[in-house]
Amino acid sequence: MKSHLIFIGAPGSGKGTQASKFVTEKGLKHISTGDLLRAEIAKQSALGKEVKSVMDSGALVSDDLVIRLLQANVDLQKSQYIFDGYPRNIAQAQTLDKEVLKGAPSTAVYFEMDMGKLVSRLTNRRTCKTCGAIYNLISKAPKITGVCDVCGGTNLVQRADDQEDVIKNRLQVFQDTVSPVLKYYQDQGRLMRVDAEKAVDDIFGQIASKV
Ligand SMILES: [Zn+2]
């Protein structure tokens, strides 16, 4: 049986790029819990209504609710999945195994990257204020400096949450919670580490050898 994938990586590590490549080129299904929550609300199912009332109240959606959402939307026999953005901590990793995967083969893929380089990648991110296109001054600069390739807008800005101190704090929090998660998968021989600084196609090939 094919292995499901659990993508783990800091913001800016490129896991989103790989996820969309696996969807278009290998037919995997991408499970982002944020997208699932929005979709379920749009469906106006009983579960969706429950999610909506929690979110409207300003509370965080509980792990229990996320798990029920996954159980309702995931058919592990029928499709091969990429779990993205979940689990975020060890309790969630254990619950995912117990309540959703239930022994189905799965590999956690960790997009490993040097912290300093991640900070530079993220602080060089610019967003077009007009159309939302995302650039990176180092790796994906607009063709004409300061001008959006997509819409020609000239307002390329750094988002507030891409400021250096915010990013450093966010990455530190990520690192602290992800370490035990990595150890959990490592101890079970289910962890694959990829060098997130490699070319997109090299990383794709390394992960594809597993699926
Ligand atoms: Zn634009």
mmCIF file of N, CA and C and ligand atoms in Angstrom, residues 128-133 135 148-153 156, ligand 1:
data_model
loop_
_atom_site.group_PDB
_atom_site.id
_atom_site.type_symbol
_atom_site.label_atom_id
_atom_site.label_comp_id
_atom_site.label_asym_id
_atom_site.label_seq_id
_atom_site.Cartn_x
_atom_site.Cartn_y
_atom_site.Cartn_z
ATOM 1 N N CYS A 128 2.364 41.942 -3.427
ATOM 2 C CA CYS A 128 1.760 43.017 -4.203
ATOM 3 C C CYS A 128 0.479 43.442 -3.503
ATOM 4 N N LYS A 129 0.408 44.716 -3.177
ATOM 5 C CA LYS A 129 -0.751 45.208 -2.429
ATOM 6 C C LYS A 129 -2.014 45.180 -3.290
ATOM 7 N N THR A 130 -1.825 45.211 -4.607
ATOM 8 C CA THR A 130 -2.980 45.256 -5.510
ATOM 9 C C THR A 130 -3.580 43.866 -5.753
ATOM 10 N N CYS A 131 -2.720 42.883 -6.135
ATOM 11 C CA CYS A 131 -3.278 41.581 -6.533
ATOM 12 C C CYS A 131 -2.887 40.441 -5.598
ATOM 13 N N GLY A 132 -1.992 40.681 -4.639
ATOM 14 C CA GLY A 132 -1.630 39.639 -3.689
ATOM 15 C C GLY A 132 -0.520 38.705 -4.139
ATOM 16 N N ALA A 133 0.057 38.934 -5.336
ATOM 17 C CA ALA A 133 1.156 38.089 -5.814
ATOM 18 C C ALA A 133 2.323 38.179 -4.825
ATOM 19 N N TYR A 135 6.393 37.690 -3.963
ATOM 20 C CA TYR A 135 7.742 37.673 -4.540
ATOM 21 C C TYR A 135 8.754 37.428 -3.453
ATOM 22 N N CYS A 148 5.027 44.762 -10.051
ATOM 23 C CA CYS A 148 4.418 43.431 -10.024
ATOM 24 C C CYS A 148 4.340 42.843 -11.431
ATOM 25 N N ASP A 149 4.865 41.607 -11.618
ATOM 26 C CA ASP A 149 4.815 40.928 -12.920
ATOM 27 C C ASP A 149 3.371 40.669 -13.351
ATOM 28 N N VAL A 150 2.515 40.423 -12.375
ATOM 29 C CA VAL A 150 1.151 39.994 -12.691
ATOM 30 C C VAL A 150 0.254 41.163 -13.098
ATOM 31 N N CYS A 151 0.247 42.217 -12.277
ATOM 32 C CA CYS A 151 -0.728 43.280 -12.519
ATOM 33 C C CYS A 151 -0.091 44.633 -12.834
ATOM 34 N N GLY A 152 1.242 44.709 -12.774
ATOM 35 C CA GLY A 152 1.896 45.983 -13.068
ATOM 36 C C GLY A 152 1.843 46.983 -11.924
ATOM 37 N N GLY A 153 1.256 46.564 -10.800
ATOM 38 C CA GLY A 153 1.184 47.443 -9.627
ATOM 39 C C GLY A 153 2.585 47.779 -9.118
ATOM 40 N N LEU A 156 4.783 47.006 -3.860
ATOM 41 C CA LEU A 156 5.204 45.710 -3.323
ATOM 42 C C LEU A 156 5.659 45.923 -1.884
HETATM 43 ZN ZN ZN B 1 0.123 42.626 -8.552
#
